[in-house]
Coordinates of C-alpha atoms in Angstrom, one line a residue:
E237 CA 17.4 11.3 5.8
P238 CA 18.1 10.1 2.2
I239 CA 17.4 6.7 0.7
Y240 CA 20.9 5.4 0.3
E241 CA 21.0 4.6 -3.4
N242 CA 23.3 6.1 -6.0
I243 CA 21.3 8.6 -8.0
Y244 CA 22.7 7.0 -11.2
D245 CA 21.6 3.5 -10.1
G246 CA 18.8 3.5 -12.7
I247 CA 18.8 5.1 -16.1
F248 CA 15.4 4.9 -17.8
S249 CA 14.2 5.8 -21.3
N250 CA 10.9 7.1 -20.0
I251 CA 9.1 7.7 -16.7
D252 CA 6.9 4.7 -17.0
E253 CA 9.9 2.4 -16.6
I254 CA 10.3 3.7 -13.0
K255 CA 7.0 2.1 -12.1
L256 CA 6.2 2.8 -8.5
R257 CA 9.7 2.9 -7.0
Y258 CA 10.3 6.0 -4.8
H259 CA 13.5 7.9 -5.3
D260 CA 15.3 10.8 -3.6
I261 CA 16.0 12.5 -6.9
S262 CA 14.8 12.1 -10.5
I263 CA 16.8 13.8 -13.3
F264 CA 15.3 14.6 -16.7
T265 CA 17.4 15.9 -19.6
A266 CA 15.5 15.5 -22.9
D267 CA 13.6 18.4 -24.5
R268 CA 9.8 18.2 -24.1
S269 CA 6.8 20.3 -24.8
L270 CA 5.3 22.4 -21.9
D271 CA 2.3 20.0 -21.6
E272 CA 4.7 17.0 -21.5
W273 CA 6.7 18.7 -18.7
F274 CA 3.5 19.3 -16.7
K275 CA 2.7 15.5 -17.0
I276 CA 6.3 14.6 -16.0
F277 CA 6.3 16.8 -12.9
E278 CA 2.9 15.5 -11.8
R279 CA 4.0 11.9 -12.1
A280 CA 7.5 12.5 -10.7
S281 CA 6.3 14.4 -7.7
R282 CA 4.6 11.2 -6.5
T283 CA 7.8 9.1 -6.8
S284 CA 10.6 11.5 -6.0
K285 CA 11.5 14.0 -3.3
I286 CA 13.3 16.3 -5.8
V287 CA 13.0 16.6 -9.6
I288 CA 15.9 18.0 -11.5
A289 CA 15.3 19.1 -15.1
F290 CA 17.4 20.9 -17.8
F291 CA 15.7 23.4 -20.0
H292 CA 17.4 24.8 -23.0
E293 CA 17.2 28.6 -23.2
D294 CA 15.2 28.5 -26.5
S295 CA 12.7 25.9 -25.2
E296 CA 9.0 26.4 -24.5
A297 CA 9.5 25.3 -20.9
F298 CA 12.3 27.8 -20.3
Q299 CA 10.1 30.6 -21.7
N300 CA 7.2 29.6 -19.4
I301 CA 8.9 28.9 -16.1
D302 CA 6.4 31.1 -14.3
R303 CA 3.6 28.8 -15.3
I304 CA 5.5 25.8 -14.0
S305 CA 6.4 27.5 -10.7
A306 CA 2.7 28.3 -10.1
G307 CA 1.9 24.6 -10.1
G308 CA 2.4 24.0 -6.4
V309 CA 6.2 23.5 -6.4
R310 CA 9.3 25.3 -5.2
I311 CA 11.9 26.0 -7.8
F312 CA 15.7 26.7 -7.4
T313 CA 17.8 27.4 -10.5
K314 CA 21.4 26.9 -11.5
T315 CA 22.5 28.6 -14.8
A316 CA 24.4 26.4 -17.2
E317 CA 25.7 26.8 -20.8
R318 CA 22.9 27.2 -23.2
G319 CA 20.2 26.8 -20.6
C320 CA 19.5 26.3 -16.9
W321 CA 19.1 23.4 -14.4
F322 CA 15.9 23.6 -12.4
F323 CA 15.6 21.9 -9.0
I324 CA 11.9 21.4 -8.4
I325 CA 10.7 20.4 -5.0
P326 CA 7.0 19.4 -4.7
K327 CA 5.1 20.9 -1.8
R328 CA 4.2 17.9 0.3
R329 CA 1.8 17.1 3.1
E330 CA 3.6 15.6 6.1
D331 CA 0.5 14.3 7.9
C332 CA -0.2 10.6 8.4
Q333 CA -3.4 8.6 9.1
S334 CA -4.1 5.0 9.9
Y335 CA -7.5 3.4 9.7
V336 CA -8.4 0.6 12.0
V337 CA -11.0 -1.6 10.3
T338 CA -13.7 -3.3 12.4
H339 CA -17.1 -4.9 11.8
K340 CA -18.2 -5.2 15.4
R341 CA -17.9 -3.8 18.9
Y342 CA -14.5 -4.7 20.4
F343 CA -12.2 -3.6 23.2
F344 CA -9.7 -1.1 21.9
P345 CA -6.7 0.2 23.8
E346 CA -6.2 4.0 23.9
L347 CA -4.7 4.3 20.4
P348 CA -1.8 6.7 19.6
A349 CA -2.7 9.9 17.7
G350 CA -3.5 9.4 14.0
Y351 CA -5.5 6.2 14.4
E352 CA -9.2 6.3 13.4
L353 CA -11.7 3.4 13.6
I354 CA -13.8 2.6 10.6
Q355 CA -16.8 0.3 10.4
A356 CA -16.7 -2.1 7.5
G357 CA -19.9 -3.5 5.9
K358 CA -22.2 -1.2 7.8
K359 CA -24.7 -1.3 4.9
L360 CA -25.3 -5.0 5.6
Q361 CA -25.2 -5.0 9.4
G362 CA -28.0 -2.8 10.6
I363 CA -26.0 -1.6 13.5
D364 CA -24.2 1.7 14.1
L365 CA -20.9 1.5 16.0
G366 CA -20.8 5.3 16.3
I367 CA -17.6 5.6 14.3
L368 CA -16.6 6.4 10.7
S369 CA -18.3 3.9 8.3
D370 CA -17.9 2.7 4.7
D371 CA -21.5 3.2 3.6
I372 CA -21.4 7.0 2.9
G373 CA -20.1 8.7 -0.2
E374 CA -18.8 6.5 -3.0
N375 CA -18.7 3.0 -1.5
I376 CA -19.1 -0.7 -2.0
S377 CA -20.2 -1.5 1.5
E378 CA -22.7 -4.0 0.3
M379 CA -19.8 -6.3 -0.9
N380 CA -18.4 -6.7 2.6
L381 CA -19.3 -10.4 3.1
M382 CA -17.3 -11.2 0.0
I383 CA -14.2 -8.9 0.3
N384 CA -14.3 -8.0 4.0
E385 CA -11.8 -5.2 4.9
Y386 CA -11.5 -4.2 1.2
T387 CA -14.8 -2.2 1.4
A388 CA -13.1 0.0 4.0
I389 CA -10.0 0.3 2.0
Y390 CA -12.1 1.3 -1.1
W391 CA -14.0 3.9 1.0
T392 CA -10.8 5.4 2.2
W393 CA -9.4 5.6 -1.3
K394 CA -12.5 7.3 -2.7
N395 CA -13.6 9.5 0.3
A396 CA -11.0 10.1 3.0
P397 CA -8.8 13.3 3.1
K398 CA -5.6 12.7 1.2
T399 CA -2.7 12.6 3.7
E400 CA 0.9 12.2 2.8
Y401 CA 1.1 8.8 4.5
I402 CA -1.7 6.2 4.9
G403 CA -2.0 3.0 6.9
F404 CA -4.4 0.3 7.8
A405 CA -4.7 -1.8 10.9
H406 CA -7.2 -4.5 12.0
Y407 CA -9.4 -4.4 15.1
R408 CA -7.3 -7.2 16.5
R409 CA -3.9 -6.5 14.9
F410 CA -1.6 -3.5 15.0
F411 CA 2.0 -2.9 14.0
A412 CA 4.5 -2.7 16.9
Y413 CA 7.8 -0.9 16.6
P414 CA 10.5 -3.5 15.8
N415 CA 12.0 -5.0 19.0
S416 CA 10.3 -2.4 21.1
S417 CA 10.8 -2.7 24.8
R418 CA 8.9 0.4 25.8
D419 CA 7.6 0.2 29.4
G420 CA 9.1 -3.3 29.8
E421 CA 6.8 -6.3 29.6
F422 CA 3.7 -6.2 27.4
N423 CA 0.6 -5.2 29.3
L424 CA -2.8 -5.0 27.6
G425 CA -3.8 -1.9 29.5
K426 CA -0.7 -0.2 28.1
M427 CA -1.0 -1.7 24.6
N428 CA -1.0 1.8 23.1
R429 CA 2.6 2.3 24.3
H430 CA 3.7 -0.6 22.1
I431 CA 1.7 0.3 18.9
L432 CA 3.6 2.0 16.1
T433 CA 3.1 5.7 16.2
M434 CA 2.6 8.0 13.1
D435 CA 6.0 9.6 13.6
E436 CA 7.7 6.1 13.8
A437 CA 5.9 5.0 10.6
K438 CA 7.0 8.2 8.7
S439 CA 10.5 7.7 9.9
I440 CA 10.8 4.2 8.7
L441 CA 9.2 5.1 5.3
R442 CA 12.1 7.5 4.6
D443 CA 14.1 4.6 3.3
C444 CA 11.5 2.1 2.2
D445 CA 8.3 2.1 0.1
I446 CA 5.9 0.2 2.3
L447 CA 5.6 -1.3 5.8
V448 CA 4.0 -4.8 6.0
G449 CA 3.7 -7.6 8.6
I450 CA 6.1 -10.5 8.8
P451 CA 4.9 -13.2 6.3
T452 CA 3.8 -16.6 7.4
S453 CA 5.6 -19.5 5.8
N454 CA 3.9 -22.8 6.6
F455 CA 2.3 -23.8 3.3
T456 CA 1.7 -22.5 -0.2
T457 CA -1.1 -20.0 -0.8
F458 CA -3.1 -22.7 -2.6
E459 CA -2.7 -25.1 0.3
Y460 CA -3.6 -22.3 2.8
D461 CA -6.8 -21.5 1.0
C462 CA -7.8 -25.1 0.7
R463 CA -7.3 -25.6 4.5
E464 CA -9.5 -22.5 5.1
F465 CA -12.3 -23.9 2.9
E466 CA -12.3 -27.4 4.4
K467 CA -14.9 -26.0 6.7
S468 CA -17.1 -24.8 3.9
D469 CA -17.3 -25.5 0.1
Q470 CA -14.2 -26.1 -1.8
N471 CA -16.2 -26.3 -5.1
N472 CA -17.1 -22.6 -4.6
Y473 CA -13.5 -21.8 -3.9
F474 CA -12.3 -23.4 -7.2
R475 CA -15.2 -21.7 -9.1
G476 CA -14.2 -18.4 -7.6
S477 CA -10.5 -18.9 -8.4
R478 CA -11.3 -19.5 -12.0
I479 CA -13.4 -16.3 -12.2
Y480 CA -10.7 -14.3 -10.4
R481 CA -8.0 -15.5 -12.6
R482 CA -10.0 -14.8 -15.8
W483 CA -10.5 -11.2 -14.7
F484 CA -6.9 -10.8 -13.7
E485 CA -5.6 -12.2 -17.0
K486 CA -8.0 -10.0 -19.0
L487 CA -7.0 -6.7 -17.2
H488 CA -3.4 -7.2 -16.2
P489 CA -1.7 -9.9 -18.3
D490 CA 1.7 -8.2 -17.6
Y491 CA 1.3 -9.3 -14.0
L492 CA 0.8 -13.0 -14.7
E493 CA 4.3 -14.1 -14.1
S494 CA 4.2 -12.4 -10.7
L495 CA 0.8 -14.0 -9.9
N496 CA 2.2 -17.4 -10.7
N497 CA 5.2 -16.8 -8.5
V498 CA 3.1 -15.7 -5.6
E499 CA 0.7 -18.7 -5.9
S500 CA 3.6 -21.1 -5.8
T501 CA 5.4 -19.5 -2.8
N502 CA 5.1 -20.5 0.8
L503 CA 5.3 -16.9 2.0
L504 CA 2.1 -15.0 2.8
I505 CA 1.7 -11.3 3.7
T506 CA -1.7 -11.5 5.5
N507 CA -4.4 -9.3 6.9
S508 CA -4.1 -6.2 4.7
I509 CA -2.1 -4.3 7.3
F510 CA 0.3 -1.8 5.9
F511 CA 1.7 1.8 5.9
T512 CA 2.8 3.6 2.7
R513 CA 2.6 7.0 0.9
W514 CA -0.8 8.0 -0.4
S515 CA 0.4 8.2 -3.9
L516 CA 1.5 4.5 -3.8
F517 CA -1.8 3.6 -2.0
A518 CA -3.8 5.2 -4.8
E519 CA -1.8 3.3 -7.5
Y520 CA -2.5 0.0 -5.6
C521 CA -6.2 0.7 -5.2
D522 CA -6.6 1.6 -8.8
W523 CA -5.0 -1.7 -9.8
I524 CA -6.6 -4.1 -7.4
F525 CA -10.2 -2.9 -7.5
S526 CA -10.1 -2.9 -11.3
F527 CA -10.4 -6.8 -11.2
L528 CA -11.4 -7.6 -7.6
I529 CA -14.8 -5.8 -7.8
P530 CA -16.0 -7.3 -11.1
A531 CA -14.7 -10.8 -10.1
A532 CA -16.5 -10.6 -6.8
R533 CA -19.7 -9.4 -8.4
E534 CA -19.6 -12.3 -10.9
Y535 CA -18.8 -14.8 -8.2
A536 CA -21.8 -13.4 -6.1
T537 CA -21.2 -15.8 -3.2
N538 CA -21.0 -14.6 0.4
D539 CA -17.8 -16.4 1.5
R540 CA -14.2 -15.2 1.7
T541 CA -12.8 -16.5 -1.6
M542 CA -12.4 -13.1 -3.1
R543 CA -11.1 -11.7 0.1
Y544 CA -8.3 -14.3 0.1
K545 CA -7.6 -13.6 -3.5
G546 CA -7.3 -9.9 -2.8
E547 CA -4.9 -10.7 0.1
R548 CA -2.7 -12.7 -2.4
A549 CA -2.9 -9.9 -5.0
F550 CA -1.3 -7.5 -2.5
M551 CA 1.9 -9.7 -2.7
V552 CA 1.6 -9.8 -6.5
W553 CA 1.5 -6.0 -6.7
I554 CA 4.5 -5.7 -4.3
L555 CA 6.6 -8.2 -6.2
H556 CA 5.8 -7.0 -9.7
N557 CA 6.7 -3.4 -8.8
N558 CA 9.9 -4.3 -6.9
L559 CA 8.9 -2.3 -3.9
R560 CA 11.2 -1.9 -0.9
L561 CA 9.7 -3.5 2.1
K562 CA 10.1 -3.2 5.8
F563 CA 8.7 -6.1 7.9
L564 CA 7.3 -5.2 11.3
P565 CA 6.1 -7.3 14.2
I566 CA 2.3 -7.4 14.8
L567 CA 0.5 -7.2 18.1
L568 CA -2.7 -9.2 18.5
N569 CA -5.3 -7.4 20.5
R570 CA -7.2 -9.9 22.6
S571 CA -8.5 -9.7 26.1
N572 CA -6.3 -12.4 27.5
M573 CA -3.3 -12.8 25.2
H574 CA -1.1 -11.1 22.7
E575 CA 1.2 -12.1 19.9
S576 CA 4.4 -10.3 19.0
F577 CA 7.3 -11.3 16.8
G578 CA 10.8 -10.8 18.1
A579 CA 14.3 -10.9 16.7
E580 CA 14.3 -14.7 16.2
N581 CA 11.4 -14.3 13.7
F582 CA 13.3 -11.7 11.7
A583 CA 16.3 -14.0 11.6
R584 CA 14.0 -16.9 10.4
L585 CA 12.5 -14.7 7.7
D586 CA 15.9 -13.6 6.5
R587 CA 16.9 -17.3 6.0
I588 CA 13.7 -17.9 4.1
L589 CA 14.2 -14.9 1.8
T590 CA 17.9 -15.6 1.1

């Protein structure tokens, strides 16, 4: 089903202005060299379902259409005056995978197809949980005490098979389908029947960019972090914050306004749980690890300062790139309780956002 936006809703002078927004159709009309067209198609195929381009009959691209069609795309044509319209449909993978990050043995329900457990920080633990782990291939497993689940996210980005859709869950937290009443009352033994399935995730992502949990809204991010560090050393937190901000400003000054907005808000998207397209996930990883890794290495302290900063940066990236969100309820996997968010929480969130 289409994303319901007028195809002329945005007119851009170049493809970089689109940023990371996903569209049903992108239309290109200006003449370009063949190399420029290849770059356009590679970029647009990650942000559009269909790419439409007009080639003048005397252009280099028109004369080399066979080379373009060999690049992993399907092409349909429509002849026009002095040229031809080309409808270019990238060949896409339709598979979906969600990684469940854990650092210890835990009770897991029977998970729906497409979920896979991954052990985070294995290089530091000296235990083998007998599941996928973040210490093989290109990895930063040794940084787990500082950035927690981000070592598993990094490993997935660098090593996992590239699926069309990618998600992350937590050993205690999973997405539930909104307002789901499958099988009546929640029962821990039937938790898998309440967890979001891959097909449901893909269906929702047809008209949004990313699935996230419902934000908390009790206090500002700064106040939240200070509360967390009352049990430890706030001096370390402030030192880490200065290091983090310095690296952030150095590498991404164009994101500073969004950073300041997030740090002053009382909405937090927590726990690094999400579903999105792999292309968007790769853009996010390339951005966040560019500053999170050097900041954490300079900080060199085994507490959660940099992990919390990474969690906030997720919101910064979403806000700056104007991504379309879908908020989903979260199930809490515990042996004697669960948490889910119903319609009243969606209504409350709507009041906060408006």
